[in-house]
Amino acid sequence: MPCPLEVPDGLMFGKWKYEMPNGSPVFIAFRSSTKKNVQYDDVPDYKDRLSLSENYTLSIRNARISDEKRFVCMLVTEDDVSEEPTIVKVFKQPSQPEILRQANLLETEKLQMLGECVSRDSYPEGNVTWYKNGRVLHPVDDVVVINLQKIVDRTTGLFTMTSSLQYMPTKEDVNAKFSCIVTYYGPSGQKTMQSEPVVFDVHYPTEKVTIQVLPQSSTIKEGDNITLKCSGNGNPPPQEFLFYIPGETEGIRSSDTYLMTDVRRNATGEYKCSLTDKSMMDSTTITVHYLDLQLTPSGEVTKQIGENLPVSCTISSSRNATVFWIKDNTRMQTSPSFSSLQYQDAGNYVCETTLQEVEGLRKRQTLKLIVEGKPQIKMTKKTNTNKMSKTIICHVEGFPKPAVQWTVTGSGSIVNKTEETKYVNGKFSSKIVIAPEENVTLTCIAENELERTVTSMNVSAISIPEYDEPEDRSDDNNEKVNDQAKLIVGIVVGLLLVALIAGVVYWLYMKKSKTASKHVDKDLGNIEENKKLEENNHKSET
């Protein structure tokens, strides 16, 4: 503390004193200007804490609250005594405030002690303010009750401020941050210090219950597992509920979940849950989607060619279903209909249906159709272009696939024994190439598990020209030709061929009549003409 007075000429000595509360002085330091010596008075509070410089500046070490006094500097000359006071103020920053005795939880609609904000060792005394989410909490009767206590330590003179807060919370106080701020004074003015914020667990009763279906799928199908979950909006949430199942009059007591496994269509309906005291309730509607398919007939079915086979695929579902047919892994454009079974109708059929809105809901049944038939034979012949051989073809139909055998009656060399085409839709052909030296008879034998069929054909010697019968085109496309134009063209061509053949036969007949040898009629299958041919051959030999 510098002496506020200017040092005068003729100064004899200077002194410092302080004033007691009653105004009486207490001298604490003396300095002579002539002897240059310093003396300190025997004052216990300032023992070994004072220092007086040559310019009469007084220093006090280890400042205390008790040093807050009115100090006076005295300068004495022979003619005068001058005095000038200095007021000393002492400040002590308090400790950071902290919230103690915190409530374990807060309950709504109940005034209760939230905690105490404590800040210690302040001088002068400070003030405490409560905050919620950064806003000042002002006292409100029966809602916000604040009580501030200031206690001074008699030894140190320092203050401890304790502010208690009683509070009635609401649901909106969930996750609210409570804090307190201490306001104190320092040499530069007013300052503040804030506590760490505290969040309290706020308990409040349930006001609404909610029922959910897990997993949260838009569709449920038969066979699924579903879980009903009931929840309340209270804190803490309810742990037990009553679940009401369609058809049941009494609720089923359970935790917050109720499991339903492998649900069926009869589980469709309204489901409810409530608190155990039945005070609150919520409901939801569950629809269990289903899909039934009935294929008649199904499995393996064996029928005879030409028979009728009614086929039906009946669908029962919770929504409109899509139905389609597959035959031998190829999707069909229309449903199968068998009024007269053919070999090409045989195969593996699948009737399949789906509910497009319900993932994974798909049903299918199969029909393995077997079309059986006794062997049917048609034989054709033709002279090969080299004029050295003839090809005889045996066209065979039947299922199971018939085995084919050939027999030849008469003299002739077989150029190529037999050759079979691919067996398709119950049909195939076997051919034999022969160069007969004389008239011969070829027999085609076709046999399966149902029957043995034999058909013969007379073939003239290679040297005798004859009518060549065309091969029977038996592929599927020819069988399905129904076009009128093609039919008319076929008729016209047939008539022309008949006229041409008739002309050729007549010319051959006239020529053979003149030579009277080896006269052979075209139709070797005609018995009377064959006899004539044998008589002519006999006359030639004689």
Coordinates of C-alpha atoms in Angstrom, one line a residue:
M1 CA 0.0 0.0 0.0
P2 CA 1.9 3.1 -1.1
C3 CA 1.6 6.1 1.3
P4 CA -0.9 8.5 -0.3
L5 CA 1.1 11.5 1.0
E6 CA 4.0 13.3 -0.5
V7 CA 7.1 13.1 1.6
P8 CA 7.6 16.6 3.0
D9 CA 10.9 18.4 3.7
G10 CA 12.0 18.1 7.3
L11 CA 10.3 14.8 7.7
M12 CA 11.2 13.2 11.0
F13 CA 9.5 9.9 10.7
G14 CA 6.5 8.0 9.3
K15 CA 4.0 5.6 10.8
W16 CA 1.3 3.1 9.7
K17 CA -1.7 2.3 11.8
Y18 CA -5.2 0.7 11.3
E19 CA -8.4 1.6 12.9
M20 CA -10.4 -0.8 15.0
P21 CA -14.2 -1.0 14.5
N22 CA -14.7 1.3 17.4
G23 CA -12.3 3.9 15.8
S24 CA -9.3 3.4 18.1
P25 CA -5.9 3.2 16.3
V26 CA -3.5 0.4 16.4
F27 CA 0.1 1.3 15.3
I28 CA 1.9 -1.4 13.4
A29 CA 5.0 0.1 11.7
F30 CA 7.5 3.0 12.3
R31 CA 10.4 4.4 10.2
S32 CA 12.8 7.2 11.1
S33 CA 13.9 9.5 8.3
T34 CA 17.1 10.4 10.1
K35 CA 18.2 7.1 11.6
K36 CA 17.0 5.0 8.7
N37 CA 15.7 2.4 11.0
V38 CA 12.4 0.5 10.9
Q39 CA 10.4 -0.7 13.9
Y40 CA 7.3 -3.0 13.8
D41 CA 4.8 -2.9 16.7
D42 CA 4.0 -6.0 18.6
V43 CA 0.7 -6.8 17.0
P44 CA 0.1 -10.6 16.8
D45 CA -2.0 -10.6 13.6
Y46 CA 0.9 -8.9 11.7
K47 CA 3.9 -10.6 13.2
D48 CA 6.4 -11.3 10.5
R49 CA 4.0 -10.2 7.8
L50 CA 4.9 -6.5 7.4
S51 CA 7.5 -4.6 5.4
L52 CA 7.9 -0.8 5.2
S53 CA 10.1 0.6 2.4
E54 CA 12.0 3.9 2.4
N55 CA 9.2 5.6 0.5
Y56 CA 6.9 4.5 3.3
T57 CA 5.1 1.8 1.2
L58 CA 3.6 -0.8 3.5
S59 CA 3.5 -4.4 2.3
I60 CA 1.5 -7.2 4.0
R61 CA 2.3 -10.8 3.2
N62 CA -0.2 -13.7 3.2
A63 CA -3.3 -11.6 3.0
R64 CA -6.2 -12.6 5.3
I65 CA -9.8 -11.8 5.6
S66 CA -8.9 -9.8 8.8
D67 CA -6.7 -7.5 6.7
E68 CA -9.9 -5.9 5.4
K69 CA -9.4 -2.6 7.4
R70 CA -8.9 1.1 7.1
F71 CA -5.1 1.7 7.1
V72 CA -3.7 5.2 7.7
C73 CA -0.2 6.6 6.6
M74 CA 1.2 9.3 9.0
L75 CA 4.1 11.6 8.1
V76 CA 5.5 13.8 11.0
T77 CA 7.6 16.9 10.8
E78 CA 8.5 19.4 13.5
D79 CA 5.6 21.6 12.5
D80 CA 3.0 19.2 11.3
V81 CA 1.4 15.7 11.3
S82 CA -0.2 14.5 8.0
E83 CA -2.5 11.5 7.7
E84 CA -4.1 9.8 4.6
P85 CA -6.2 6.6 4.8
T86 CA -6.2 3.5 2.5
I87 CA -9.2 1.2 2.5
V88 CA -8.3 -2.5 1.9
K89 CA -10.8 -4.9 0.5
V90 CA -10.1 -8.7 0.5
F91 CA -11.6 -11.2 -2.0
K92 CA -11.6 -15.0 -2.2
Q93 CA -12.8 -16.9 -5.2
P94 CA -15.1 -19.7 -4.1
S95 CA -14.8 -23.4 -5.1
Q96 CA -16.7 -24.6 -8.2
P97 CA -20.3 -25.3 -7.2
E98 CA -21.4 -28.9 -7.2
I99 CA -24.8 -30.5 -6.8
L100 CA -24.9 -32.9 -3.8
R101 CA -27.5 -35.1 -2.2
Q102 CA -29.0 -35.7 -5.6
A103 CA -32.3 -37.5 -5.8
N104 CA -32.2 -41.0 -7.2
L105 CA -35.2 -40.4 -9.3
L106 CA -38.0 -37.9 -9.8
E107 CA -41.7 -38.6 -9.8
T108 CA -44.1 -36.5 -11.6
E109 CA -46.8 -34.6 -9.7
K110 CA -44.8 -34.9 -6.6
L111 CA -42.7 -32.1 -4.9
Q112 CA -39.4 -33.6 -3.8
M113 CA -35.8 -32.6 -3.0
L114 CA -33.8 -32.6 -6.2
G115 CA -30.4 -31.7 -4.6
E116 CA -28.2 -29.1 -3.0
C117 CA -25.9 -26.8 -4.8
V118 CA -22.8 -26.1 -2.6
S119 CA -20.0 -23.6 -3.2
R120 CA -17.3 -23.2 -0.5
D121 CA -14.6 -20.7 0.7
S122 CA -15.9 -17.5 -0.7
Y123 CA -15.3 -14.0 0.4
P124 CA -17.3 -12.0 0.4
E125 CA -20.3 -14.2 0.4
G126 CA -21.7 -15.1 -3.0
N127 CA -25.2 -16.0 -4.4
V128 CA -26.5 -19.2 -6.0
T129 CA -29.0 -19.5 -8.9
W130 CA -30.6 -22.7 -10.3
Y131 CA -31.0 -23.4 -14.0
K132 CA -32.9 -26.0 -16.1
N133 CA -31.7 -26.4 -19.7
G134 CA -29.9 -23.1 -19.5
R135 CA -32.9 -21.1 -18.1
V136 CA -33.2 -19.6 -14.6
L137 CA -35.5 -21.5 -12.3
H138 CA -37.6 -19.0 -10.4
P139 CA -39.5 -19.9 -7.2
V140 CA -43.1 -21.1 -7.8
D141 CA -45.3 -22.2 -4.9
D142 CA -45.4 -26.0 -4.5
V143 CA -43.5 -26.4 -7.8
V144 CA -40.1 -24.7 -7.4
V145 CA -38.9 -24.1 -3.8
I146 CA -35.3 -22.7 -3.3
N147 CA -33.7 -22.3 0.1
L148 CA -30.2 -20.5 0.3
Q149 CA -28.0 -20.8 3.3
K150 CA -24.7 -18.9 3.9
I151 CA -22.4 -20.2 6.6
V152 CA -19.1 -18.4 7.6
D153 CA -16.1 -20.2 9.0
R154 CA -15.2 -18.5 12.3
T155 CA -11.6 -19.4 11.8
T156 CA -11.0 -18.3 8.2
G157 CA -14.0 -15.9 7.8
L158 CA -14.8 -17.6 4.5
F159 CA -18.4 -18.3 3.4
T160 CA -20.0 -21.5 2.3
M161 CA -23.2 -21.1 0.2
T162 CA -25.7 -24.0 0.1
S163 CA -28.9 -23.8 -2.0
S164 CA -31.4 -26.6 -1.9
L165 CA -34.0 -27.1 -4.7
Q166 CA -37.3 -28.8 -4.2
Y167 CA -39.0 -29.5 -7.6
M168 CA -42.2 -31.0 -9.0
P169 CA -41.2 -32.6 -12.4
T170 CA -43.3 -33.3 -15.4
K171 CA -42.9 -35.7 -18.4
E172 CA -41.1 -32.8 -20.2
D173 CA -38.3 -33.0 -17.7
V174 CA -37.0 -36.2 -19.2
N175 CA -33.4 -35.7 -20.1
A176 CA -33.6 -32.1 -18.7
K177 CA -30.2 -30.8 -17.6
F178 CA -30.2 -29.1 -14.1
S179 CA -27.2 -27.0 -13.0
C180 CA -26.4 -24.1 -10.6
I181 CA -24.3 -21.0 -10.8
V182 CA -22.6 -19.1 -8.0
T183 CA -22.1 -15.4 -8.4
Y184 CA -19.2 -13.8 -6.5
Y185 CA -17.1 -10.6 -6.4
G186 CA -13.5 -10.1 -7.2
P187 CA -11.1 -7.1 -7.6
S188 CA -12.4 -6.6 -11.1
G189 CA -16.1 -6.9 -10.3
Q190 CA -18.8 -9.6 -10.4
K191 CA -18.0 -13.1 -11.7
T192 CA -19.8 -16.4 -12.1
M193 CA -18.9 -20.1 -11.9
Q194 CA -21.2 -23.0 -13.1
S195 CA -21.6 -26.6 -11.8
E196 CA -21.6 -29.7 -14.0
P197 CA -25.1 -30.4 -15.3
V198 CA -27.1 -33.3 -13.9
V199 CA -29.8 -35.4 -15.6
F200 CA -32.4 -37.1 -13.5
D201 CA -34.4 -40.2 -14.2
V202 CA -38.0 -39.0 -14.3
H203 CA -40.7 -41.5 -13.5
Y204 CA -44.2 -41.0 -14.9
P205 CA -47.2 -43.2 -15.2
T206 CA -48.4 -44.9 -18.5
E207 CA -50.9 -42.9 -20.4
K208 CA -51.1 -45.0 -23.5
V209 CA -50.5 -48.6 -24.6
T210 CA -49.5 -49.7 -28.1
I211 CA -49.6 -53.1 -29.8
Q212 CA -47.2 -54.1 -32.6
V213 CA -46.8 -57.1 -34.8
L214 CA -43.2 -58.3 -35.3
P215 CA -41.5 -58.6 -37.7
Q216 CA -43.1 -55.5 -39.2
S217 CA -44.1 -57.1 -42.5
S218 CA -47.0 -55.9 -44.6
T219 CA -48.1 -59.5 -45.2
I220 CA -48.2 -62.7 -43.0
K221 CA -48.6 -66.1 -44.5
E222 CA -49.5 -69.5 -43.1
G223 CA -46.5 -71.1 -41.4
D224 CA -44.9 -67.8 -40.2
N225 CA -43.9 -67.1 -36.7
I226 CA -45.1 -63.7 -35.4
T227 CA -44.7 -61.9 -32.1
L228 CA -47.1 -59.5 -30.5
K229 CA -45.4 -56.7 -28.6
C230 CA -47.2 -54.4 -26.2
S231 CA -45.7 -51.3 -24.8
G232 CA -46.7 -48.5 -22.5
N233 CA -45.4 -44.9 -22.7
G234 CA -44.7 -44.7 -19.0
N235 CA -41.3 -44.6 -17.3
P236 CA -40.4 -47.2 -16.2
P237 CA -42.5 -49.0 -18.9
P238 CA -44.9 -51.7 -17.7
Q239 CA -43.4 -55.2 -17.6
E240 CA -46.6 -57.2 -17.9
F241 CA -49.7 -57.0 -20.0
L242 CA -52.9 -58.9 -20.9
F243 CA -53.1 -60.2 -24.5
Y244 CA -56.5 -60.9 -26.0
I245 CA -56.6 -63.5 -28.7
P246 CA -59.6 -63.9 -31.1
G247 CA -62.0 -66.4 -29.7
E248 CA -60.7 -66.0 -26.2
T249 CA -62.8 -64.1 -23.6
E250 CA -60.0 -63.8 -21.0
G251 CA -56.8 -62.0 -21.5
I252 CA -53.5 -64.0 -21.4
R253 CA -51.0 -62.5 -18.9
S254 CA -47.6 -62.2 -20.3
S255 CA -44.5 -60.1 -20.5
D256 CA -44.4 -57.3 -23.1
T257 CA -44.3 -60.0 -25.9
Y258 CA -46.5 -62.9 -27.0
L259 CA -45.1 -65.4 -29.5
M260 CA -47.3 -67.2 -32.0
T261 CA -45.7 -70.0 -34.0
D262 CA -46.7 -71.6 -37.3
V263 CA -49.8 -69.5 -37.6
R264 CA -52.8 -70.8 -39.6
R265 CA -55.6 -69.0 -41.5
N266 CA -57.9 -69.2 -38.5
A267 CA -55.5 -66.9 -36.7
T268 CA -56.9 -64.0 -38.7
G269 CA -58.6 -61.5 -36.5
E270 CA -58.4 -58.6 -34.1
Y271 CA -55.7 -58.8 -31.3
K272 CA -55.7 -56.6 -28.2
C273 CA -53.4 -55.8 -25.3
S274 CA -54.0 -53.9 -22.1
L275 CA -52.4 -53.1 -18.8
T276 CA -52.9 -55.8 -16.2
D277 CA -55.6 -53.6 -14.5
K278 CA -57.4 -53.3 -17.9
S279 CA -57.2 -49.5 -17.7
M280 CA -55.8 -49.0 -21.2
M281 CA -56.1 -51.0 -24.3
D282 CA -54.9 -51.0 -27.9
S283 CA -55.8 -53.3 -30.8
T284 CA -54.5 -54.4 -34.3
T285 CA -55.9 -56.7 -37.0
I286 CA -53.9 -59.6 -38.4
T287 CA -54.6 -61.2 -41.7
V288 CA -52.9 -64.6 -42.3
H289 CA -52.7 -65.2 -46.0
Y290 CA -53.2 -68.7 -47.4
L291 CA -53.0 -70.5 -50.7
D292 CA -54.5 -73.9 -51.5
L293 CA -54.1 -75.8 -54.7
Q294 CA -55.9 -79.0 -55.7
L295 CA -54.9 -80.7 -59.0
T296 CA -57.2 -83.5 -60.2
P297 CA -55.9 -85.9 -61.2
S298 CA -52.3 -85.7 -59.9
G299 CA -49.3 -88.0 -59.6
E300 CA -48.7 -90.6 -62.3
V301 CA -51.7 -91.2 -64.6
T302 CA -51.7 -93.8 -67.5
K303 CA -54.4 -93.5 -70.2
Q304 CA -55.0 -95.0 -73.6
I305 CA -54.7 -93.0 -76.8
G306 CA -58.0 -91.4 -77.8
E307 CA -59.4 -91.4 -74.3
N308 CA -60.8 -88.3 -72.6
L309 CA -59.1 -86.9 -69.5
P310 CA -60.7 -84.1 -67.6
V311 CA -58.0 -82.0 -65.7
S312 CA -58.8 -79.4 -63.1
C313 CA -56.6 -77.2 -61.0
T314 CA -58.6 -75.6 -58.2
I315 CA -57.3 -72.6 -56.2
S316 CA -58.4 -71.3 -52.8
S317 CA -56.6 -68.2 -51.5
S318 CA -56.9 -65.1 -49.3
R319 CA -56.3 -62.9 -52.3
N320 CA -56.5 -63.2 -56.1
A321 CA -53.9 -65.7 -57.1
T322 CA -51.9 -66.1 -60.4
V323 CA -52.1 -69.6 -61.9
F324 CA -50.0 -71.0 -64.7
W325 CA -49.1 -74.4 -66.2
I326 CA -45.8 -75.8 -67.1
K327 CA -45.2 -78.8 -69.3
D328 CA -41.7 -80.4 -69.4
N329 CA -40.2 -77.2 -68.0
T330 CA -41.8 -75.0 -70.6
R331 CA -44.6 -72.6 -69.6
M332 CA -47.9 -73.2 -71.4
Q333 CA -50.0 -70.5 -72.9
T334 CA -53.3 -72.1 -71.9
S335 CA -54.5 -74.7 -69.5
P336 CA -54.3 -78.3 -70.8
S337 CA -57.5 -80.0 -72.2
F338 CA -57.6 -83.6 -73.3
S339 CA -60.8 -84.6 -75.1
S340 CA -58.9 -87.2 -77.2
L341 CA -55.5 -88.0 -75.9
Q342 CA -52.6 -88.2 -78.3
Y343 CA -49.1 -89.4 -77.8
Q344 CA -47.8 -85.8 -77.8
D345 CA -50.0 -85.0 -74.8
A346 CA -47.8 -87.2 -72.6
G347 CA -45.4 -85.4 -70.3
N348 CA -44.8 -83.9 -66.9
Y349 CA -47.4 -81.2 -66.1
V350 CA -47.1 -78.7 -63.2
C351 CA -49.9 -76.5 -62.0
E352 CA -48.4 -73.6 -60.0
T353 CA -49.9 -70.6 -58.3
T354 CA -48.6 -67.6 -56.4
L355 CA -49.8 -64.7 -54.4
Q356 CA -47.7 -61.9 -55.8
E357 CA -48.4 -59.6 -52.8
V358 CA -47.2 -62.2 -50.3
E359 CA -43.5 -63.1 -50.6
G360 CA -42.8 -66.8 -50.5
L361 CA -46.4 -68.0 -50.8
R362 CA -46.3 -70.4 -53.7
K363 CA -47.9 -73.8 -54.3
R364 CA -47.5 -76.4 -57.0
Q365 CA -48.7 -80.0 -57.9
T366 CA -47.6 -82.3 -60.7
L367 CA -49.2 -84.6 -63.1
K368 CA -47.2 -87.2 -64.9
L369 CA -49.3 -88.2 -67.9
I370 CA -48.5 -91.4 -69.8
V371 CA -50.4 -92.1 -73.0
E372 CA -50.3 -95.8 -74.1
G373 CA -51.4 -97.3 -77.4
K374 CA -51.2 -100.5 -79.3
P375 CA -48.8 -100.6 -82.2
Q376 CA -50.2 -99.2 -85.4
I377 CA -48.4 -99.8 -88.7
K378 CA -48.4 -98.2 -92.1
M379 CA -46.0 -99.3 -94.8
T380 CA -44.8 -97.4 -97.9
K381 CA -42.4 -98.2 -100.7
K382 CA -40.4 -96.3 -103.3
T383 CA -37.9 -97.0 -106.0
N384 CA -34.6 -95.3 -105.3
T385 CA -33.2 -92.8 -107.8
N386 CA -30.4 -95.2 -108.9
K387 CA -33.1 -97.7 -110.1
M388 CA -31.1 -100.4 -108.4
S389 CA -33.0 -100.7 -105.1
K390 CA -36.2 -100.0 -103.4
T391 CA -36.8 -98.6 -99.9
I392 CA -39.6 -100.0 -97.8
I393 CA -40.6 -97.9 -94.8
C394 CA -42.7 -99.2 -91.8
H395 CA -44.3 -96.2 -90.0
V396 CA -45.1 -97.2 -86.4
E397 CA -47.1 -95.6 -83.7
G398 CA -47.5 -96.9 -80.1
F399 CA -46.4 -96.5 -76.5
P400 CA -44.5 -98.0 -74.9
K401 CA -42.2 -97.9 -77.9
P402 CA -42.8 -101.0 -80.0
A403 CA -39.9 -103.2 -81.1
V404 CA -39.8 -103.7 -84.9
Q405 CA -38.8 -106.8 -86.8
W406 CA -38.6 -107.4 -90.6
T407 CA -39.1 -110.6 -92.5
V408 CA -38.6 -111.1 -96.3
T409 CA -40.3 -113.9 -98.3
G410 CA -38.8 -114.4 -101.7
S411 CA -35.5 -113.9 -103.4
G412 CA -33.7 -110.6 -102.9
S413 CA -30.7 -109.0 -101.5
I414 CA -30.9 -106.6 -98.6
V415 CA -28.7 -103.6 -99.4
N416 CA -29.1 -101.9 -96.0
K417 CA -30.7 -104.0 -93.3
T418 CA -32.7 -101.6 -91.2
E419 CA -32.6 -98.0 -90.0
E420 CA -34.9 -96.3 -87.4
T421 CA -35.8 -92.6 -87.0
K422 CA -36.0 -90.9 -83.7
Y423 CA -38.9 -91.9 -81.5
V424 CA -41.0 -88.7 -81.0
N425 CA -44.5 -88.3 -79.6
G426 CA -45.1 -92.1 -79.9
K427 CA -44.1 -92.3 -83.5
F428 CA -41.1 -93.5 -85.5
S429 CA -40.2 -95.3 -88.7
S430 CA -38.1 -98.2 -89.6
K431 CA -36.8 -98.6 -93.2
I432 CA -35.2 -101.4 -95.2
V433 CA -33.5 -101.1 -98.6
I434 CA -33.8 -104.1 -100.8
A435 CA -32.9 -105.1 -104.5
P436 CA -35.4 -108.0 -105.2
E437 CA -34.6 -110.3 -108.1
E438 CA -38.2 -111.4 -108.2
N439 CA -41.5 -110.5 -106.5
V440 CA -41.1 -110.6 -102.7
T441 CA -43.3 -110.0 -99.6
L442 CA -41.9 -107.9 -96.8
T443 CA -43.5 -108.2 -93.3
C444 CA -43.2 -105.5 -90.6
I445 CA -43.8 -106.7 -87.1
A446 CA -44.3 -104.1 -84.3
E447 CA -44.7 -105.3 -80.7
N448 CA -45.0 -103.7 -77.3
E449 CA -46.5 -104.7 -73.9
L450 CA -50.0 -104.2 -75.2
E451 CA -50.1 -106.0 -78.5
R452 CA -48.2 -107.5 -81.5
T453 CA -49.1 -106.1 -84.9
V454 CA -48.1 -107.6 -88.2
T455 CA -48.5 -105.9 -91.6
S456 CA -47.1 -107.2 -95.0
M457 CA -46.5 -105.6 -98.4
N458 CA -45.7 -107.2 -101.8
V459 CA -42.8 -105.7 -103.7
S460 CA -42.2 -106.5 -107.4
A461 CA -38.8 -107.3 -108.8
I462 CA -36.4 -104.4 -109.4
S463 CA -36.7 -104.9 -113.1
I464 CA -40.4 -104.2 -113.0
P465 CA -41.3 -100.6 -112.7
E466 CA -44.1 -100.0 -110.3
Y467 CA -46.0 -97.2 -108.6
D468 CA -44.0 -95.6 -105.8
E469 CA -45.9 -94.8 -102.7
P470 CA -44.8 -91.6 -100.9
E471 CA -43.4 -91.7 -97.4
D472 CA -45.8 -90.8 -94.7
R473 CA -44.7 -87.5 -93.1
S474 CA -45.5 -88.1 -89.5
D475 CA -43.9 -85.1 -87.7
D476 CA -46.0 -83.1 -85.3
N477 CA -46.4 -80.1 -87.6
N478 CA -48.1 -82.2 -90.4
E479 CA -50.4 -83.7 -87.9
K480 CA -51.6 -80.3 -86.8
V481 CA -52.1 -78.8 -90.3
N482 CA -55.7 -77.7 -90.5
D483 CA -55.4 -74.8 -92.9
Q484 CA -58.1 -74.9 -95.6
A485 CA -55.9 -73.7 -98.4
K486 CA -53.4 -76.5 -97.9
L487 CA -56.2 -79.0 -97.8
I488 CA -57.5 -77.8 -101.2
V489 CA -54.1 -77.8 -102.8
G490 CA -53.6 -81.3 -101.5
I491 CA -56.8 -82.5 -103.1
V492 CA -56.0 -80.9 -106.4
V493 CA -52.5 -82.4 -106.5
G494 CA -53.9 -85.8 -105.6
L495 CA -56.4 -85.7 -108.5
L496 CA -53.6 -84.8 -110.9
L497 CA -51.4 -87.6 -109.6
V498 CA -54.3 -90.1 -110.0
A499 CA -54.8 -89.0 -113.6
L500 CA -51.1 -89.3 -114.3
I501 CA -50.8 -92.7 -112.7
A502 CA -53.9 -94.0 -114.6
G503 CA -52.3 -92.9 -117.9
V504 CA -49.0 -94.6 -117.1
V505 CA -50.8 -97.8 -116.0
Y506 CA -52.8 -97.9 -119.2
W507 CA -49.6 -97.5 -121.3
L508 CA -47.8 -100.2 -119.4
Y509 CA -50.8 -102.5 -119.7
M510 CA -50.9 -102.1 -123.5
K511 CA -47.2 -102.7 -123.8
K512 CA -47.1 -105.7 -121.7
S513 CA -50.1 -107.2 -123.5
K514 CA -48.1 -107.3 -126.7
T515 CA -45.0 -109.0 -125.3
A516 CA -47.1 -111.4 -123.2
S517 CA -44.2 -111.8 -120.8
K518 CA -43.5 -110.7 -117.3
H519 CA -46.8 -108.9 -117.3
V520 CA -47.2 -107.5 -113.8
D521 CA -50.1 -105.4 -112.6
K522 CA -49.2 -102.3 -110.5
D523 CA -51.1 -103.4 -107.4
L524 CA -49.1 -106.4 -106.1
G525 CA -51.4 -106.5 -103.2
N526 CA -54.3 -107.6 -105.5
I527 CA -54.6 -111.4 -105.2
E528 CA -56.2 -112.0 -108.7
E529 CA -53.5 -110.0 -110.4
N530 CA -50.8 -111.9 -108.6
K531 CA -52.2 -115.2 -109.9
K532 CA -52.1 -113.8 -113.5
L533 CA -48.5 -112.8 -112.9
E534 CA -47.6 -116.3 -111.8
E535 CA -49.3 -117.9 -114.8
N536 CA -47.5 -115.6 -117.2
N537 CA -44.2 -116.5 -115.5
H538 CA -45.0 -120.2 -115.8
K539 CA -45.8 -120.0 -119.6
S540 CA -42.5 -118.2 -120.1
E541 CA -40.6 -121.0 -118.4
T542 CA -42.2 -123.7 -120.6

